Short mmCIF file of C-alpha atoms in Angstrom, two decimals:
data_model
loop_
_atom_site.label_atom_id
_atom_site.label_comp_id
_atom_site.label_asym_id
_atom_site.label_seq_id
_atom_site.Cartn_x
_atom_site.Cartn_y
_atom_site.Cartn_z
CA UNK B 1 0.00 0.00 0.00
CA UNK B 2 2.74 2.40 0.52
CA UNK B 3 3.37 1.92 -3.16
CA UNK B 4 -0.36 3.70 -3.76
CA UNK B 5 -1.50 5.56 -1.20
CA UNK B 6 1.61 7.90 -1.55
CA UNK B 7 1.39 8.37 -5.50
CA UNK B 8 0.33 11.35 -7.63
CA UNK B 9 -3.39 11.39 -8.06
CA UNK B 10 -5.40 13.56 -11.00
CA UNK B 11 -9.13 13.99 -10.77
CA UNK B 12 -11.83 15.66 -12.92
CA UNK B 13 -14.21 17.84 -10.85
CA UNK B 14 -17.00 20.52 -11.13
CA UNK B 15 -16.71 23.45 -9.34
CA UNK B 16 -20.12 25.35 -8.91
CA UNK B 17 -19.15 28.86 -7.61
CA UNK B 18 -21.52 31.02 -5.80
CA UNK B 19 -21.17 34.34 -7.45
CA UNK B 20 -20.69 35.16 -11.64
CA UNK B 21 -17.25 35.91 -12.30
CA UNK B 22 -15.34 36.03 -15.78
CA UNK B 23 -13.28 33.02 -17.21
CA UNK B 24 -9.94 35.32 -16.89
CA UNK B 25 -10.27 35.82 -13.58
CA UNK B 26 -11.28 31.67 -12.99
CA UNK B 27 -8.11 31.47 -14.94
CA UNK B 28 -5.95 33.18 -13.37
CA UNK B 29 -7.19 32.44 -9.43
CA UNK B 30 -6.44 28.75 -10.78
CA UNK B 31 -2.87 29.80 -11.47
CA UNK B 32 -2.20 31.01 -8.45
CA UNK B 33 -3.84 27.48 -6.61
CA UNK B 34 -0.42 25.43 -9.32
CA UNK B 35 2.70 25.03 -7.20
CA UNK B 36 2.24 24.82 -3.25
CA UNK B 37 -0.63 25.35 -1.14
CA UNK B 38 -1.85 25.17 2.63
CA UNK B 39 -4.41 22.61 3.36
CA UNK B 40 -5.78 21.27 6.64
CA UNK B 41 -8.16 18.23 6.19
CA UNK B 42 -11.83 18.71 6.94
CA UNK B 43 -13.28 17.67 9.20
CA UNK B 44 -14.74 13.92 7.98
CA UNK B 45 -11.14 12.96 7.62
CA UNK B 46 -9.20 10.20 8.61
CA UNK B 47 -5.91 12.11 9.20
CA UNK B 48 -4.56 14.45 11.65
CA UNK B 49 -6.03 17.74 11.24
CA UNK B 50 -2.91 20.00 10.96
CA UNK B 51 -2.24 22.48 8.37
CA UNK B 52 0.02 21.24 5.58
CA UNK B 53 1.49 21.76 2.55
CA UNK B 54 0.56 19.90 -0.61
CA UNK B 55 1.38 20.62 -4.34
CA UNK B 56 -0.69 20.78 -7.19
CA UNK B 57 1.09 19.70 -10.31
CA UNK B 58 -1.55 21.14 -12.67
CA UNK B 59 -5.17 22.10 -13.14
CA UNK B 60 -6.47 22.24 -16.39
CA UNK B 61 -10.00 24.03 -17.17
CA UNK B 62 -11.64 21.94 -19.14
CA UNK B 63 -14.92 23.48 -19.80
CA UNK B 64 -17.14 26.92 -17.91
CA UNK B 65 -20.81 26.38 -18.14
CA UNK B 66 -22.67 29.17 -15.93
CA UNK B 67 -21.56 28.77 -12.82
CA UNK B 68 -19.95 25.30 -12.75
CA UNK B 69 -16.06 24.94 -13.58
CA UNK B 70 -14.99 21.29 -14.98
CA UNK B 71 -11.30 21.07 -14.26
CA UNK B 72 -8.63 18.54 -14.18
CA UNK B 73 -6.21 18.67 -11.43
CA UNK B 74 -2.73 16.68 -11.15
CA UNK B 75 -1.58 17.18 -7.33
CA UNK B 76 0.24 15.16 -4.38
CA UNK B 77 -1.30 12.81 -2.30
CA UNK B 78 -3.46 13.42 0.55
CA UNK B 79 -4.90 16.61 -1.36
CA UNK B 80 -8.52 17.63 -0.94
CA UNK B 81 -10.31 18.60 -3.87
CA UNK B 82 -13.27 19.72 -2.07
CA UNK B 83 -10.67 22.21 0.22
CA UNK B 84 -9.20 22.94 -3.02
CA UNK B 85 -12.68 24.24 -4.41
CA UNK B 86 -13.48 26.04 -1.47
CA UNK B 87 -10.64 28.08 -0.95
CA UNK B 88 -10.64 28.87 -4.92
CA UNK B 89 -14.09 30.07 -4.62
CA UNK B 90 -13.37 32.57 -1.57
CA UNK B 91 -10.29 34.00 -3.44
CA UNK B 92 -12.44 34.37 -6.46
CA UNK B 93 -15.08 36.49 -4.23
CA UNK B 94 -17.73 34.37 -4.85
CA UNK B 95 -17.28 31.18 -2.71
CA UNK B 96 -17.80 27.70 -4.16
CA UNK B 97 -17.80 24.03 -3.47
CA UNK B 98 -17.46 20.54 -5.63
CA UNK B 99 -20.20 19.57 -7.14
CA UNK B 100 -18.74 16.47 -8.74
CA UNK B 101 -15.54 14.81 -8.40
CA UNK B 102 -14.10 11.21 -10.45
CA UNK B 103 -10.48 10.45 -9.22
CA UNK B 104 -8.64 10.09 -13.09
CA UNK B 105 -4.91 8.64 -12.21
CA UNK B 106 -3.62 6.80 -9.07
CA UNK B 107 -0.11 6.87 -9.17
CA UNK B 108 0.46 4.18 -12.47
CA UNK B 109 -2.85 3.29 -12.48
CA UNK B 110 -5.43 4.92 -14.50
CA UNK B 111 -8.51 4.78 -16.88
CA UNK B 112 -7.31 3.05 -19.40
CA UNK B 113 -7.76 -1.10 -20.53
CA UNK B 114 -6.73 -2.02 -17.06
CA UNK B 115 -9.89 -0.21 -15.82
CA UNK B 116 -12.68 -2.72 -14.66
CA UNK B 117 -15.64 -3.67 -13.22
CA UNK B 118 -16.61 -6.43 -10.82
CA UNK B 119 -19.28 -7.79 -12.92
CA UNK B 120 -16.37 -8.17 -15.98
CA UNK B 121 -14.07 -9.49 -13.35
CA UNK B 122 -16.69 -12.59 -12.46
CA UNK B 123 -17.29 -13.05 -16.03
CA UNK B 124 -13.33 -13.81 -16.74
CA UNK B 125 -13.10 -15.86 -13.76
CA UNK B 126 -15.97 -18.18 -14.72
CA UNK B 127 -14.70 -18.20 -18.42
CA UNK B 128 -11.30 -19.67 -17.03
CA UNK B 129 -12.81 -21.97 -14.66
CA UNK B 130 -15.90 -23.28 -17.25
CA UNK B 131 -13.70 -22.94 -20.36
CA UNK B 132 -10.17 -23.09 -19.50
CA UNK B 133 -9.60 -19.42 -21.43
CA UNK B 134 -7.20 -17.66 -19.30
CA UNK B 135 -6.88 -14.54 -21.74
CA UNK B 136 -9.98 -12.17 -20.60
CA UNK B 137 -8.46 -12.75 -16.74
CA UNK B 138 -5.06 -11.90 -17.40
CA UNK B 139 -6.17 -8.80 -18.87
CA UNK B 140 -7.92 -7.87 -15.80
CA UNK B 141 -5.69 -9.41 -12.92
CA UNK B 142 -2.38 -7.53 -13.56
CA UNK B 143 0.76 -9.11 -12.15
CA UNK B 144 1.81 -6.95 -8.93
CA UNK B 145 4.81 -6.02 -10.54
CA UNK B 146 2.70 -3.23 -12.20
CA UNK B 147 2.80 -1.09 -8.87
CA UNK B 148 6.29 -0.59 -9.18
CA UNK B 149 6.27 0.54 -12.53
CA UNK B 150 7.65 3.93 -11.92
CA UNK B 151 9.97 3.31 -8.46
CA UNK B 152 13.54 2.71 -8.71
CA UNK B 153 14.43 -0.91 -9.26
CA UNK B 154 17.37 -2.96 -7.60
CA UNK B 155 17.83 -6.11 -8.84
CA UNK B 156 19.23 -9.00 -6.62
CA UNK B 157 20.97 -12.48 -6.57
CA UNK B 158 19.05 -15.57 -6.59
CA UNK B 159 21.10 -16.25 -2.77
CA UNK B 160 20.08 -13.10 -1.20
CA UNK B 161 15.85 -13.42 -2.57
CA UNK B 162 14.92 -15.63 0.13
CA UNK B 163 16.82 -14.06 3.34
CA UNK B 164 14.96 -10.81 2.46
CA UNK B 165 11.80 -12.72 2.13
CA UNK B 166 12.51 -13.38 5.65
CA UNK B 167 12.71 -9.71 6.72
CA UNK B 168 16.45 -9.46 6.31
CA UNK B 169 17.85 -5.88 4.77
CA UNK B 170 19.53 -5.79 1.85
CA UNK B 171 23.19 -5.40 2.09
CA UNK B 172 25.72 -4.75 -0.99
CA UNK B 173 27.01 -8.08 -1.41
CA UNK B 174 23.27 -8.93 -2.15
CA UNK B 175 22.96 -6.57 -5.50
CA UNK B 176 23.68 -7.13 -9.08
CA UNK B 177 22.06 -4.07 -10.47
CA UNK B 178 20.36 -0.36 -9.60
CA UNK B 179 19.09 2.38 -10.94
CA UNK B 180 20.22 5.59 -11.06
CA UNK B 181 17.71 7.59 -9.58
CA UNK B 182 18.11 6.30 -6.23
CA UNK B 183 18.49 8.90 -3.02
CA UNK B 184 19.43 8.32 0.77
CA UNK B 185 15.37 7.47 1.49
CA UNK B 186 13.97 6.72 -1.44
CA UNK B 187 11.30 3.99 -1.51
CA UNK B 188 12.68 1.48 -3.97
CA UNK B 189 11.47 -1.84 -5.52
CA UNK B 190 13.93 -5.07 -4.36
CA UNK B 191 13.24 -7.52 -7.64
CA UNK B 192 15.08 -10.55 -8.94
CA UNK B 193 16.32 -10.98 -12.34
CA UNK B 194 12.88 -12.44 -13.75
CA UNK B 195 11.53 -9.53 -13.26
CA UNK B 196 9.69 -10.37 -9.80
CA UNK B 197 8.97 -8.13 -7.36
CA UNK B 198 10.48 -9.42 -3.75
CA UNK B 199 10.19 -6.71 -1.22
CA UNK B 200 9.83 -2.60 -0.90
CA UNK B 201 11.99 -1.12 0.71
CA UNK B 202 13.78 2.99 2.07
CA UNK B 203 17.50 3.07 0.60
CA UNK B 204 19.92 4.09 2.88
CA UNK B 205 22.22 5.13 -0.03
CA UNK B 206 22.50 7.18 -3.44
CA UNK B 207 23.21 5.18 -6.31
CA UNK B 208 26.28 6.17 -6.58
CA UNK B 209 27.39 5.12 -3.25
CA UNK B 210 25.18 1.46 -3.32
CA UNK B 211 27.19 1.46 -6.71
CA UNK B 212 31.04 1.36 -5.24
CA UNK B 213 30.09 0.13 -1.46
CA UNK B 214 31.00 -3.26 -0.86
CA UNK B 215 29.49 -4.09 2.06
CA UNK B 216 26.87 -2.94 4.84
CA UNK B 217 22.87 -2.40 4.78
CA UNK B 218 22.07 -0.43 1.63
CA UNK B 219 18.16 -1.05 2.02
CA UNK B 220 16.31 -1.36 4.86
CA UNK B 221 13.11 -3.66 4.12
CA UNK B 222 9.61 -2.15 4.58
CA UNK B 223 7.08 -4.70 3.40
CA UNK B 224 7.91 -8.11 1.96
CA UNK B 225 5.99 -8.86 -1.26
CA UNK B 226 7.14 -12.78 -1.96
CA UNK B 227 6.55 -15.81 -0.21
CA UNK B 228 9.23 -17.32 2.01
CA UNK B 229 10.39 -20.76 -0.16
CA UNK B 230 9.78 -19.00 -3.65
CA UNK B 231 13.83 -18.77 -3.96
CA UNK B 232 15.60 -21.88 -2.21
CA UNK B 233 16.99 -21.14 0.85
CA UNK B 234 20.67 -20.12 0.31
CA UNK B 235 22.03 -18.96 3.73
CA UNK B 236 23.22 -19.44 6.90
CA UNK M 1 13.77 -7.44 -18.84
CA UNK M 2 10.56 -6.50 -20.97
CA UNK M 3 7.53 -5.05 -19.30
CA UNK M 4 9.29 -3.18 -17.05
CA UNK M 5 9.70 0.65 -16.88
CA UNK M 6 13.04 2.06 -16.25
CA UNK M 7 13.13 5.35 -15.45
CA UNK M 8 16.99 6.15 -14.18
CA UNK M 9 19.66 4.08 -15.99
CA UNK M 10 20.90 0.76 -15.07
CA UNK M 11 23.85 0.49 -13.07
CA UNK M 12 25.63 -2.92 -13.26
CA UNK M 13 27.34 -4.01 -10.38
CA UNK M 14 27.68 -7.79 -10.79
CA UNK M 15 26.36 -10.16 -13.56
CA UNK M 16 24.74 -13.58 -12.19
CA UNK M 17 23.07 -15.77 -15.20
CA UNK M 18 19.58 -16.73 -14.86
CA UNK M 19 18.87 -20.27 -13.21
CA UNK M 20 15.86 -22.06 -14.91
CA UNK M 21 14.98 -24.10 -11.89
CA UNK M 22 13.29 -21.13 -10.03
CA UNK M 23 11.76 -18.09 -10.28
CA UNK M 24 9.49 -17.19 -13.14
CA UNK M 25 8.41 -14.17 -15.08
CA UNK M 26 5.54 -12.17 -13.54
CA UNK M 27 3.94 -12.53 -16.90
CA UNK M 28 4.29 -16.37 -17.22
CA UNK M 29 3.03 -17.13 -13.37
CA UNK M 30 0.17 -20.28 -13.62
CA UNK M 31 -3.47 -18.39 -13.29
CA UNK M 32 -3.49 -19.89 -9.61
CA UNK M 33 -0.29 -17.95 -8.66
CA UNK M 34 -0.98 -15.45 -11.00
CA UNK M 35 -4.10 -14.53 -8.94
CA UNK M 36 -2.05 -14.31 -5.98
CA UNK M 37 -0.08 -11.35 -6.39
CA UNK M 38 -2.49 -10.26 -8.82
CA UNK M 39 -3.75 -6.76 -8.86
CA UNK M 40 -6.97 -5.35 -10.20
CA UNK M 41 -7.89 -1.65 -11.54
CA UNK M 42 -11.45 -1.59 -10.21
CA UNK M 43 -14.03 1.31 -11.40
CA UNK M 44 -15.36 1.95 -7.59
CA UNK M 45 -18.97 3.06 -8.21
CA UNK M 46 -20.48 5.34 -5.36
CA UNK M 47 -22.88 3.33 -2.96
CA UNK M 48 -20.64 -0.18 -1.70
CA UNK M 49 -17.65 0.82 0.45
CA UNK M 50 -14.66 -0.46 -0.87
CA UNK M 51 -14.55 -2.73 2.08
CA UNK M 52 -17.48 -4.51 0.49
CA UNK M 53 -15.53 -4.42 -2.99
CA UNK M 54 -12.99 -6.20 -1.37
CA UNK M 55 -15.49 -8.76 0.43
CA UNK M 56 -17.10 -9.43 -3.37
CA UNK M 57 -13.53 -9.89 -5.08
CA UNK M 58 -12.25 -12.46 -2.42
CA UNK M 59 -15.85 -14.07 -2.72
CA UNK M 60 -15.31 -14.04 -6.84
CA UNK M 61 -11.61 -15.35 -6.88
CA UNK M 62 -11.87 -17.58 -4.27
CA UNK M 63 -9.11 -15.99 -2.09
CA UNK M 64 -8.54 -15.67 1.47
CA UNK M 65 -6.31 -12.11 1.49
CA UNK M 66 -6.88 -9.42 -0.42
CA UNK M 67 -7.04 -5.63 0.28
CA UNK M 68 -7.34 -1.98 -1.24
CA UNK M 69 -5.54 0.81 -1.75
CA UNK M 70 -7.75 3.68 -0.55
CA UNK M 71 -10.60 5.53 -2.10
CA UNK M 72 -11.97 8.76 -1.73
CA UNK M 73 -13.09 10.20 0.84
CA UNK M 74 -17.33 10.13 1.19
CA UNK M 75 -18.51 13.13 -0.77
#
């Protein structure tokens, strides 16, 4: 979950503002809302109700029809949308709230082929089990590999997979190859060389250091992803 | 490897060659495993929570664990 919850989220929404007010000036209050912005949750929230700061990647205006403003907005998680409306609507003068909101993107997930329903889901499942045809459920069940799509990747030797399936860190000796990208505290992706997706984990190293150390914990492990005896046991 | 998205370069610090008696791709896994460490894109309508969602996609795969990874917030 730490994979998701965290991620980049973009929603479409309607705006209904309380007042009449010209597109420019929708325009450019919008502009000023891009970039950084205060926030505290409202109160039917399940977080800590302390001002913070969240960023908003983009909003796009879509469409003005009256009163109501269709937008899409690209911002960090744990961003309100309704606050968002809100405090556009008193800068504007005119106060307004959502009307309408449809979360678009979830980190790598979005509306796209992947996008299902449960109904389709039970269909695919009772095609494999009646008919043996696999296809329609492997469209729809995506390997779990496909939350990791856009976090830094180390890959590791067949001897170390199954001692971090059993909550060990990673330590240099362990790696054959890394990204990059990779910070002191980044969340990365611990995979083997199929491909598969072991265990997430915070680096304790840049790349360039996890590149040239030869020894000591370069990732601490967060949350194992394999089971224990996929990868023979190969240590002490 | 194909199907997965790189996004800083590789950096090579040892070579190992692959070993045919374990591990498989994540896009060859048997359905059974597959389903496993599966993940689904789900359209969550308004009306069931996504607790419920949850409750119909165990009942549907025939699974024991599975879980979700937030929704918004009631509206």
């Amino acid at each position: 979950m730490i994979a998701m919850a965290k991620a980049p989220k973009e929603y479409i929404c309607v705006m209904r503002l309380h007042g009449n007010v010209s597109e420019n000036e929708i325009r450019e209050v919008c502009k000023e809302f891009t970039g950084q912005i205060y926030q505290r949750p409202p109160l039917k929230s399940s977080v800590k109700r302390v001002v913070r700061i969240r960023t908003i990647y983009y909003i796009d205006l879509l469409e003005i029809s009256n009163r109501d403003v269709l937008m899409r907005i690209g911002c960090e998680a744990g961003t309100y949308i309704r606050k968002l409306c809100h405090d556009i609507g008193i800068v504007l003068g005119t106060g307004g709230h959502m009307q309408e909101l449809r979360r678009t993107k979830s980190g790598v997930f979005k509306e796209d082929e992947t996008l299902t329903t449960l109904h389709r889901l039970k269909d695919a499942y009772d095609t494999w089990i009646e008919e043996g045809k696999e296809d329609e459920l492997r469209k729809i069940i995506l390997p779990v590999e496909k939350v990791i799509e856009g976090i830094p990747k180390i890959t590791i030797r067949d001897s170390a997979v199954d001692a971090i399936c059993h909550g060990a860190n990673l330590a240099a000796q362990g790696i054959l190859t890394l990204e990059s990208n990779i910070k002191r505290g980044s969340l990365v992706a611990i995979i083997t060389k199929k491909g598969e997706l072991v265990a997430l984990g915070i680096s304790q190293k840049s790349s360039e250091e996890i590149l040239n150390e030869e020894r000591g914990i370069m990732v601490k492990v967060r949350r194992v992803i394999m089971e224990r005896g996929t990868y023979p046991k190969m240590w002490k | 490897m194909e199907n997965i998205f790189h996004k800083g370069e590789i950096l090579v610090k040892d070579e190992e060659p692959l070993n045919p008696e374990y591990g498989i791709n994540p896009y060859e896994r048997p359905m059974q495993i597959h389903i496993k460490y599966g993940v689904i894109n789900i359209d969550k309508t308004p009306g069931p929570t996504s607790h419920e969602i949850t409750a119909w996609v165990k009942r549907i795969l025939k699974v024991n664990k599975a879980g979700h990874a937030g929704t918004l917030e009631p509206y």
